[in-house]
Short mmCIF file of C-alpha atoms in Angstrom, two decimals:
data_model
loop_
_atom_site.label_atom_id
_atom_site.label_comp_id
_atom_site.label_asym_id
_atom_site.label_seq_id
_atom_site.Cartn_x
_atom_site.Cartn_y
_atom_site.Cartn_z
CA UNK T 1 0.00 0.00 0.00
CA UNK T 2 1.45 3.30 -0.56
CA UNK T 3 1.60 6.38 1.23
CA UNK T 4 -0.78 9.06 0.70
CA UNK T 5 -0.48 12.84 0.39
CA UNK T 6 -2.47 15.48 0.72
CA UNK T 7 -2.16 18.24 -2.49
CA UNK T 8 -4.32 21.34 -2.55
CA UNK T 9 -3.68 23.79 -5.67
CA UNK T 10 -5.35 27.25 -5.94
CA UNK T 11 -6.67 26.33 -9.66
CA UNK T 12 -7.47 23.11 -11.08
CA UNK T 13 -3.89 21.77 -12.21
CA UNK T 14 -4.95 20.46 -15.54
CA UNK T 15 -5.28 21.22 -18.69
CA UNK T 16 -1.48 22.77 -18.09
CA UNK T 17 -1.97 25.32 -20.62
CA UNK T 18 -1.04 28.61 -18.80
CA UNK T 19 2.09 28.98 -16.50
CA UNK T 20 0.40 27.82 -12.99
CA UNK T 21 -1.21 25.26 -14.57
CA UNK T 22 1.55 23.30 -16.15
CA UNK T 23 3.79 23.08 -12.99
CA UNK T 24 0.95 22.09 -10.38
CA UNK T 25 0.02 19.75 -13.63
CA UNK T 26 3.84 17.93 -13.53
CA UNK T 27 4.24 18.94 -9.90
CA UNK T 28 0.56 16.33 -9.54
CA UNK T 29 1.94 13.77 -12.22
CA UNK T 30 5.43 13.91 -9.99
CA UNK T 31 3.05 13.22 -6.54
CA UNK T 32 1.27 10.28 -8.56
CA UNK T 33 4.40 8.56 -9.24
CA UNK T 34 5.11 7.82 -5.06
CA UNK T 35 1.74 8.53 -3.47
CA UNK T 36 -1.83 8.16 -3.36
CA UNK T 37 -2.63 11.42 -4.03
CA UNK T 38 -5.44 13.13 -2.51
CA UNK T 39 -6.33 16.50 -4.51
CA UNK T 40 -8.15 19.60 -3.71
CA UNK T 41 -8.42 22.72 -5.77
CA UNK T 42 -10.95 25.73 -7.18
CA UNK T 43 -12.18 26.40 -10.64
CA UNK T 44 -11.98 29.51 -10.96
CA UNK T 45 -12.81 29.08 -15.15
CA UNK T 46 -16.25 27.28 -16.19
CA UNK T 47 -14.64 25.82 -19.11
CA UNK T 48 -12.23 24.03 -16.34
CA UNK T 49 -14.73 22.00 -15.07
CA UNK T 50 -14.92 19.90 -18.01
CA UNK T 51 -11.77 18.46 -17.09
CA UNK T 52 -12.46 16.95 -13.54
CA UNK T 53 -12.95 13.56 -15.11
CA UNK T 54 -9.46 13.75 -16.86
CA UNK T 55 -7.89 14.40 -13.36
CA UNK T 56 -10.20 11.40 -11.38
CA UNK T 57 -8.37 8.26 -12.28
CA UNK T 58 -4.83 10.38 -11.03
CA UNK T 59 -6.27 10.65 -7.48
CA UNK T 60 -6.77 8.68 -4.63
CA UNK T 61 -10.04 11.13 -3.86
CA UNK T 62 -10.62 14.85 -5.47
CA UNK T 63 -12.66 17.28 -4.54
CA UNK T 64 -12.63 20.37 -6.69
CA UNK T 65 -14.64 23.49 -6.22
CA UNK T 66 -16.29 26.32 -8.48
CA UNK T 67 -15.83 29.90 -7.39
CA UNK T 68 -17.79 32.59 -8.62
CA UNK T 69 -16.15 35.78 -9.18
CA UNK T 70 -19.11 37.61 -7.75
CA UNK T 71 -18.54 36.22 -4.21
CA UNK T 72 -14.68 36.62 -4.77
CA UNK T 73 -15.14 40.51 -4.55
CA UNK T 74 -17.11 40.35 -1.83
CA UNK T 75 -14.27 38.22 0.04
CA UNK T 76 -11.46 40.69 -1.25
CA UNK T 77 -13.71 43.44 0.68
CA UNK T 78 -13.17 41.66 3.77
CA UNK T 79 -9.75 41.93 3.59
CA UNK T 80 -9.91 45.12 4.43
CA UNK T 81 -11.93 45.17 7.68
CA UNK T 82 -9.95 41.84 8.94
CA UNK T 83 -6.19 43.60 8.07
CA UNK T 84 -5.15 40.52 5.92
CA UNK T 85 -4.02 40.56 2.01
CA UNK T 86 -6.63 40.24 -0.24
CA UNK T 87 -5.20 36.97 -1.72
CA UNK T 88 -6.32 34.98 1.46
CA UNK T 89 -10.35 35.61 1.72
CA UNK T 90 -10.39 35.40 -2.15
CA UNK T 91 -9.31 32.12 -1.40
CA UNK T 92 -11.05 30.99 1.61
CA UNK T 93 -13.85 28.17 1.65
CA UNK T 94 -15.71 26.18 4.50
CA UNK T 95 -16.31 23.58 2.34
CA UNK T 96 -12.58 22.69 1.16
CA UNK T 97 -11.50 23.47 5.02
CA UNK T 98 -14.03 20.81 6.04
CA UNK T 99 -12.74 18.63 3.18
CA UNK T 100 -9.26 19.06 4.13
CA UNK T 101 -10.20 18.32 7.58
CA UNK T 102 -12.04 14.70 6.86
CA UNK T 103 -9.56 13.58 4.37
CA UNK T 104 -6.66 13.79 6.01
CA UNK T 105 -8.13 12.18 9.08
CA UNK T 106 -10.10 9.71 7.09
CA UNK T 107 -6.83 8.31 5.62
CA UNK T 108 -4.58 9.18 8.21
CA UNK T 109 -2.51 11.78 5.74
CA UNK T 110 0.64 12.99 7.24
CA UNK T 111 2.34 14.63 4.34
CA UNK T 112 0.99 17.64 2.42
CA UNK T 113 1.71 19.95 -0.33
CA UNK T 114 0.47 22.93 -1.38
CA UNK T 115 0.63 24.67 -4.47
CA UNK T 116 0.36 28.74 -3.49
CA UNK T 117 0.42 30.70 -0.55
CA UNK T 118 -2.99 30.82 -0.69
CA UNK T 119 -3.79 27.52 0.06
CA UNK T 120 -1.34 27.47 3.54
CA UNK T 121 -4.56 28.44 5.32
CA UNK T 122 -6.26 25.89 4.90
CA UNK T 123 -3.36 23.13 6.93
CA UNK T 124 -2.16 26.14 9.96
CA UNK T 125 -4.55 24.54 12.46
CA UNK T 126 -2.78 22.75 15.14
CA UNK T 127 -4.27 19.29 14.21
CA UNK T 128 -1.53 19.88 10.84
CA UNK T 129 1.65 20.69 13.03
CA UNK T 130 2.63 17.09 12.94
CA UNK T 131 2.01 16.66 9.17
CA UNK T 132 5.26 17.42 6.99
CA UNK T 133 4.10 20.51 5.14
CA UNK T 134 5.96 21.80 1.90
CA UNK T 135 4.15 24.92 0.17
CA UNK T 136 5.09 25.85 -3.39
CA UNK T 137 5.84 29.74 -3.43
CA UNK T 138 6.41 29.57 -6.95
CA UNK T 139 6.97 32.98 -7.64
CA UNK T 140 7.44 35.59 -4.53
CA UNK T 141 3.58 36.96 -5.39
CA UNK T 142 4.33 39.77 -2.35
CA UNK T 143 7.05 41.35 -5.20
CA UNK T 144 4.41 41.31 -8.04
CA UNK T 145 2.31 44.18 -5.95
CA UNK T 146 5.33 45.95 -4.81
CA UNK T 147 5.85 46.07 -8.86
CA UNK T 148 2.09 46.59 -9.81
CA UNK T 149 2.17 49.46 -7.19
CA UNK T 150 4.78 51.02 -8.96
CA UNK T 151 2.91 51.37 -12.25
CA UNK T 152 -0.28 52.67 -10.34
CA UNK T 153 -1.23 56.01 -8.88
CA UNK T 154 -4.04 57.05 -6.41
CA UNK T 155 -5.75 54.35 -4.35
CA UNK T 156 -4.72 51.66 -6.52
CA UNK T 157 -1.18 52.28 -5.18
CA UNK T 158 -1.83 52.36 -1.98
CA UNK T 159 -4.19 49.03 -2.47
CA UNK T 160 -1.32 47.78 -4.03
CA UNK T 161 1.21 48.49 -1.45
CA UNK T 162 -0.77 47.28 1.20
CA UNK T 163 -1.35 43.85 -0.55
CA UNK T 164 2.55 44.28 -1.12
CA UNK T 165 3.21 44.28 2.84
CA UNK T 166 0.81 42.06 4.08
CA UNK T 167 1.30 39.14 2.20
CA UNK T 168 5.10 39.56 2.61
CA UNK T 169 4.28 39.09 6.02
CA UNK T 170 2.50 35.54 5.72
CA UNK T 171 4.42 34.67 3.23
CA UNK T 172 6.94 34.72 6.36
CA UNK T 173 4.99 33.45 8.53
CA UNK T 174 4.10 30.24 6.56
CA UNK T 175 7.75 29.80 5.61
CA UNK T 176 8.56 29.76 9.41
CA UNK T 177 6.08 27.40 10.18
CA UNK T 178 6.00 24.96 7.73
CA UNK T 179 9.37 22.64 6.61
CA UNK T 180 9.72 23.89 3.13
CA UNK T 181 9.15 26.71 0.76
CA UNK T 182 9.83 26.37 -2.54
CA UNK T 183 10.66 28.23 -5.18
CA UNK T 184 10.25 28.50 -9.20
CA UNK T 185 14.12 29.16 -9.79
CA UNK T 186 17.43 29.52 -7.96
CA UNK T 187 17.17 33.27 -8.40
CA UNK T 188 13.89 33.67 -6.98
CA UNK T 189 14.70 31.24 -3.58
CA UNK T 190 17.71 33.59 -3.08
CA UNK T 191 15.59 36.61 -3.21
CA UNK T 192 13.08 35.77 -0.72
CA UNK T 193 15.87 34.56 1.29
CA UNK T 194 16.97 37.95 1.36
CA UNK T 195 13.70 39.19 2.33
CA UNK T 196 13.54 36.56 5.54
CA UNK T 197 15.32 36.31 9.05
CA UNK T 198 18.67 34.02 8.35
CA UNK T 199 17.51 30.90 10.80
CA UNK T 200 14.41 30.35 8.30
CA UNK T 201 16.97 30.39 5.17
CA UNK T 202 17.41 26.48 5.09
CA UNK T 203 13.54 26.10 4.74
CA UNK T 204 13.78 27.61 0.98
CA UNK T 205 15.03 26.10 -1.86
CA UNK T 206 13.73 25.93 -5.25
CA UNK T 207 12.55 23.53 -7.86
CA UNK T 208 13.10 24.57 -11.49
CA UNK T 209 10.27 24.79 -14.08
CA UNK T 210 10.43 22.75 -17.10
CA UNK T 211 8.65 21.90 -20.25
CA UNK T 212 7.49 18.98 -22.27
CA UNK T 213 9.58 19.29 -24.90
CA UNK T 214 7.97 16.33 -26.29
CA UNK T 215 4.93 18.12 -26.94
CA UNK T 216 6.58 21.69 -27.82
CA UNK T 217 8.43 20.23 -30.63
CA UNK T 218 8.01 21.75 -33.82
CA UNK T 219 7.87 18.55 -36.03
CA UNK T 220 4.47 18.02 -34.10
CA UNK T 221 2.92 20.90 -35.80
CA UNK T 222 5.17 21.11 -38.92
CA UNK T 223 1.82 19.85 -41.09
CA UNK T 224 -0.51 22.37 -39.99
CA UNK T 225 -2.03 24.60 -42.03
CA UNK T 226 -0.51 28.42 -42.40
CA UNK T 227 -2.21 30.81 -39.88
CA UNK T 228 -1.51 33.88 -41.27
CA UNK T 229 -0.61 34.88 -45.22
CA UNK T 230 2.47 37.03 -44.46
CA UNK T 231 5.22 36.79 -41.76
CA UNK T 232 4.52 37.56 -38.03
CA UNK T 233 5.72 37.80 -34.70
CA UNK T 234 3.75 36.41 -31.55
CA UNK T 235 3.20 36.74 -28.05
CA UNK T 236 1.42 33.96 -25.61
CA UNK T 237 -0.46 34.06 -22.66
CA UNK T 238 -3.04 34.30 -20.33
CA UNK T 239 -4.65 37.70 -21.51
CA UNK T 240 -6.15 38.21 -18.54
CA UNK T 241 -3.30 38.19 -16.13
CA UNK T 242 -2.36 42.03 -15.74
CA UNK T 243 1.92 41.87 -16.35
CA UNK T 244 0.56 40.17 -19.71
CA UNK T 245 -1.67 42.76 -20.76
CA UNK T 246 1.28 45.75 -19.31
CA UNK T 247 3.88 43.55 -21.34
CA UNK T 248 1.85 43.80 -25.17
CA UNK T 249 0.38 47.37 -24.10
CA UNK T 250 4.17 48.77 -23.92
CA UNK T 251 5.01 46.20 -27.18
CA UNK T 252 2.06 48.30 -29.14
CA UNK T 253 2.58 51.87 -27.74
CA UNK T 254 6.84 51.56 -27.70
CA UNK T 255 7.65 49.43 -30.36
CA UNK T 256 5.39 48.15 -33.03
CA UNK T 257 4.87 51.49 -34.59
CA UNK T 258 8.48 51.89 -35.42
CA UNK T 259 9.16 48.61 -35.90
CA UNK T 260 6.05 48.16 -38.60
CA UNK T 261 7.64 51.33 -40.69
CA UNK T 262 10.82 49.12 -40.68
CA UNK T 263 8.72 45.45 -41.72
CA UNK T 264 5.69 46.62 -43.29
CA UNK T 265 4.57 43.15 -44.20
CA UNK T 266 4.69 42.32 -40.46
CA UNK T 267 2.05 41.33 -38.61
CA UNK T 268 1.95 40.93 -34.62
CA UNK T 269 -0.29 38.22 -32.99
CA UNK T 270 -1.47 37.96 -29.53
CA UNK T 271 -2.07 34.52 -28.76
CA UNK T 272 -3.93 33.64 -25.67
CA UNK T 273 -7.24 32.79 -23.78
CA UNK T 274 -9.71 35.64 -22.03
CA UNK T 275 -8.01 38.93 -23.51
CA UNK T 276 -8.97 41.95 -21.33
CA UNK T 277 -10.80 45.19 -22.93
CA UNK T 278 -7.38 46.57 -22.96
CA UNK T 279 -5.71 43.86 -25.06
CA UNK T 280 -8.96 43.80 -27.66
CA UNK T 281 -8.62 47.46 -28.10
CA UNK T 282 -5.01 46.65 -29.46
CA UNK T 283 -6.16 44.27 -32.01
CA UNK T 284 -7.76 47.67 -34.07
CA UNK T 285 -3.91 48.71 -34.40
CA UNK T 286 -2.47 48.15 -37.64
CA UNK T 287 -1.56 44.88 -38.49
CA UNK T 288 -2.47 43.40 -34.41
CA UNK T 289 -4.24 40.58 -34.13
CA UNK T 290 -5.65 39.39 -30.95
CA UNK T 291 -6.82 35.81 -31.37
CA UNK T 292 -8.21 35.08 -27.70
CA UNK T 293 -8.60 31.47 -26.48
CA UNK T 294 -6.83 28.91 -28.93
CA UNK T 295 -6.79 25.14 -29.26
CA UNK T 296 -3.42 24.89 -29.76
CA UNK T 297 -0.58 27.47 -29.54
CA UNK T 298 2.20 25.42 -30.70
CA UNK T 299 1.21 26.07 -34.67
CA UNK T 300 1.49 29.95 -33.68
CA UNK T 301 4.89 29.65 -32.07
CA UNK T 302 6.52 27.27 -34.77
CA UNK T 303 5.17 29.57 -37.88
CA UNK T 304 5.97 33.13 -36.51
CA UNK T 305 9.20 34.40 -37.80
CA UNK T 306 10.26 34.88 -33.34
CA UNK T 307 8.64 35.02 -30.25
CA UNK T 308 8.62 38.17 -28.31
CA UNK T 309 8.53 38.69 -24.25
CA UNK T 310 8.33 42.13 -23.28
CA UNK T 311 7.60 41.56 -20.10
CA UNK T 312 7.77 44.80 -17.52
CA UNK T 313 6.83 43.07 -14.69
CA UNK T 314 7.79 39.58 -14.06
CA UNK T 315 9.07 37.24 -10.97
CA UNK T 316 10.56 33.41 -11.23
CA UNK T 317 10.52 31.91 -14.80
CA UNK T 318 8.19 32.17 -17.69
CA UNK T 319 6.56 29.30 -19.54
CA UNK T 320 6.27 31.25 -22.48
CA UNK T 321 10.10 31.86 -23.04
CA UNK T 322 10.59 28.60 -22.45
CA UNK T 323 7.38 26.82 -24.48
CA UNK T 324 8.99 29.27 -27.62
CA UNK T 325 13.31 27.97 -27.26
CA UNK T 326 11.38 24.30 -27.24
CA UNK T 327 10.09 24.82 -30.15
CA UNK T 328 13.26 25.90 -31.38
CA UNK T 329 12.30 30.04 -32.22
CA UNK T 330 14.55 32.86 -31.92
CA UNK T 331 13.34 34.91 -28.65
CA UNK T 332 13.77 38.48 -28.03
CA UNK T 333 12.80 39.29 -24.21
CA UNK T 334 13.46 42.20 -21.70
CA UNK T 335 15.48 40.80 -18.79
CA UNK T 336 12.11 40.98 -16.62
CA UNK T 337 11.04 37.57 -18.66
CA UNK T 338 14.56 36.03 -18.51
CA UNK T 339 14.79 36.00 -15.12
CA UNK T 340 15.69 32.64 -13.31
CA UNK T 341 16.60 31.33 -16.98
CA UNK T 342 20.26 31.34 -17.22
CA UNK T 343 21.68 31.96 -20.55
CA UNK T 344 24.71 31.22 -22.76
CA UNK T 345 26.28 33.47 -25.79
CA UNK T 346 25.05 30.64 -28.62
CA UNK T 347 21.71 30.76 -28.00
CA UNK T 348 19.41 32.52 -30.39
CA UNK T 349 17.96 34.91 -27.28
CA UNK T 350 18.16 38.49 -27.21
CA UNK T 351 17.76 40.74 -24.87
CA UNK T 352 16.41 44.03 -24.71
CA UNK T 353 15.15 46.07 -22.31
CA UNK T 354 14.77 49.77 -24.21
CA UNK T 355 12.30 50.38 -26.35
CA UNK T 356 15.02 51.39 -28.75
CA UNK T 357 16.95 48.10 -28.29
CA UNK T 358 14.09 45.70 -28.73
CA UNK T 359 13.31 47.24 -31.76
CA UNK T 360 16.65 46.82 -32.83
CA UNK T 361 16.68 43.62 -31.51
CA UNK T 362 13.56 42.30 -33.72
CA UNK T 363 14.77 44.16 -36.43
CA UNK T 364 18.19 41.84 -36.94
CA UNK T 365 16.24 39.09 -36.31
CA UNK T 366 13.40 39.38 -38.69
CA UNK T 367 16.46 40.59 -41.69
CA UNK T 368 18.78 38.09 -40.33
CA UNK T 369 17.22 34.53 -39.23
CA UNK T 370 19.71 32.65 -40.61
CA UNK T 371 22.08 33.58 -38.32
CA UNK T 372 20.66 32.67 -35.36
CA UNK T 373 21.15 28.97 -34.48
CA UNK T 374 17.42 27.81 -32.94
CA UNK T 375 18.34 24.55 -32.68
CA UNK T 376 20.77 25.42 -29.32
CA UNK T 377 17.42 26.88 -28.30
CA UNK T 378 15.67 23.52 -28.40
CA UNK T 379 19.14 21.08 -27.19
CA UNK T 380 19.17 23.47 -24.00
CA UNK T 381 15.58 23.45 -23.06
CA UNK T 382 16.12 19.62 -23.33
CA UNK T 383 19.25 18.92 -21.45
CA UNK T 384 18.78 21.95 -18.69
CA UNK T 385 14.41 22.13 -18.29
CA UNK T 386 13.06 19.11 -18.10
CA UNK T 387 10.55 17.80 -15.70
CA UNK T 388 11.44 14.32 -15.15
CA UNK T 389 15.12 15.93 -13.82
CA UNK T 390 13.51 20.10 -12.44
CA UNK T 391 11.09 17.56 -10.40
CA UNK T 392 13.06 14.38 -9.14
CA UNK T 393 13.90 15.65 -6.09
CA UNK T 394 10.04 16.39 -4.68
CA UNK T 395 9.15 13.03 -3.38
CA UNK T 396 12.31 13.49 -1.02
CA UNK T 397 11.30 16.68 0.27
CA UNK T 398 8.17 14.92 1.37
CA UNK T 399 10.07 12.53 2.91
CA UNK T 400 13.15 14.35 4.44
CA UNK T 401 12.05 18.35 4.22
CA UNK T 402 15.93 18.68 5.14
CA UNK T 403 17.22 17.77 1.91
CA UNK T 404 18.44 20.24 -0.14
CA UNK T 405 16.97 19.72 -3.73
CA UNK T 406 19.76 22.74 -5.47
#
């Protein structure tokens, strides 16, 4: 009989097709592999909740739970008279407390992991001290609103800031109580242990992100049919998620005038699922295209001419950047969406932060392709992201929270 562990994940982990997705979806495939794994989790997206059935015959018991975004800002208002960030009432439920609560006695769990910070609250009681408890941080989500705050003005800055130092403070909190907090990258475990007292510093570590490179492969796609008549350039993601919608806002307004003058066959496609008013708006720009929700985004990455990552806000690692160097395209990024991905002088990646620079940067690409060898892209993604090896370690955390996965 095997062991069984507890997992609770913020948003259903599957279909991994957006960055929080894909590692709670390997992070659950990992957990399947030792354990009898006992899942819990919101859908926070009706057309999620087709996919329960896909995730039943991976777990021991599951028990997932639609959220309606009406209630949600009623929660967030809470925050406000209770003093605590807004993440943790958005996230709050009776029902997955009292599920957490007969599970784990029911089969007599003593080893949990969570995927978020906001999902810590549901295992603080003291009936959980004894359990082994390892949260997955992923990104430090406190940084993101110290960022957001600095793009805002007004009340949303001071929202923003507030959010900023709250959460920081659970964040420590959690990470003092529990045995482990993890981390997306090596970069982002050394930050937050920056931000922490130095006797909680051997509680972080990090697990890397990876990709299926067996599914971003471009000879997997190299069939389909052409998307668009003339060359283009793409961006995926979530369009929803605000450092996506900042990151192709500043793309539009900085760069794609100029660099449409320059490649006036270009075209620039935004590739990705529930685009905001914001990001519609940019598909009446010359030559933008805003596609929303696709069925597959590997066609769109393996037929533009590079994938761009302007990113102005970022923390940990980015599926995207990674997803496009698996498919074997040139990437041009700002260093925001390189972060946590180290880099070597053969790979077809540039970098560019300035306005000026990425345009220059596209520009060599687009007149130069040839130059650039994307194969390096797809060999390093390979040997240095993959999940089998970014994940191995996990199991042994459960087991020994001591061991130090870097």
């Amino acid at each position: 009989m095997r062991p069984s562990v507890l997992f609770l994940a913020h948003r259903i982990p599957y279909p991994p097709n957006k960055g929080d997705k894909i590692r709670s979806y390997h992070i659950l495939l990992e957990l399947c592999a030792h354990y009898d794994v006992h899942l819990g989790c919101f859908i926070d997206d009706p057309e999620d909740e087709q996919y329960i059935e896909k995730l039943r015959p991976l777990c021991a018991s599951l028990y997932c739970l639609p959220v309606k975004n009406s209630r949600r800002y009623i929660k967030a208002a809470l925050a406000f008279a209770q003093a605590k960030p807004i993440t943790l009432p958005l996230y709050s439920s009776s029902k997955l407390q009292r599920w957490v609560q007969q599970t784990t006695e029911r089969h007599k769990i003593d080893k949990i992991m969570l995927f978020s910070g906001a999902m810590a609250q549901f295992v603080v009681e003291p009936q959980f001290n004894s359990a082994t408890r390892v949260i997955d941080f992923v990104d430090i989500d406190s940084d993101k609103w110290a960022q957001y705050a600095q793009k805002k003005s007004g009340i949303a800055r001071w929202v923003y800031r507030r959010e900023h130092r709250l959460l920081q403070r659970y964040e420590i909190k959690i990470t003092h109580q529990f045995d482990k907090s993890l981390f997306v990258s090596e970069k982002e475990a050394a930050l937050f242990k920056s931000l922490i007292p130095p006797s909680l510093a051997t509680k972080v570590n990090y697990l890397n992100n990876g990709v299926d490179s067996h599914y971003f492969d471009p000879e997997t796609v190299k069939n389909h049919p052409p998307i668009q008549p003339g060359p283009f350039i793409v961006f995926t993601g979530a369009m929803d998620y605000w450092a996506n919608e900042d990151a192709v806002t500043w793309f539009c307004d900085k760069v794609w005038p100029t660099l449409l003058k320059q490649q006036p066959a270009l075209s620039f496609m935004i590739v990705g699922s529930n685009p905001t008013p914001a990001v519609k708006q940019l598909g009446t720009l010359e030559r933008v295209l805003v596609t929303g929700r696709v069925k597959d985004v590997r066609p769109y990455i393996a037929q533009a001419v590079h994938v761009v990552a302007p990113l102005q806000i970022a923390r940990g690692i980015q599926n995207k950047v990674l997803e496009a160097m698996a498919m074997a395209k040139p990437v041009v990024a700002t260093s925001m969406a390189m972060e946590g991905i180290p880099l070597h002088t053969d790979l077809a990646v540039i970098v560019a932060d300035t306005a000026e620079a990425y345009i220059q940067a596209c520009d060599n690409v687009l007149n130069n392709p040839q130059q650039m060898d994307i194969e390096a892209n797809r060999h390093w993604i390979q040997q240095q992201f993959n999940w089998r090896n970014t994940l191995a370690n996990l199991p042994e955390l459960l087991q020994n929270p001591d061991q130090d996965p870097g």
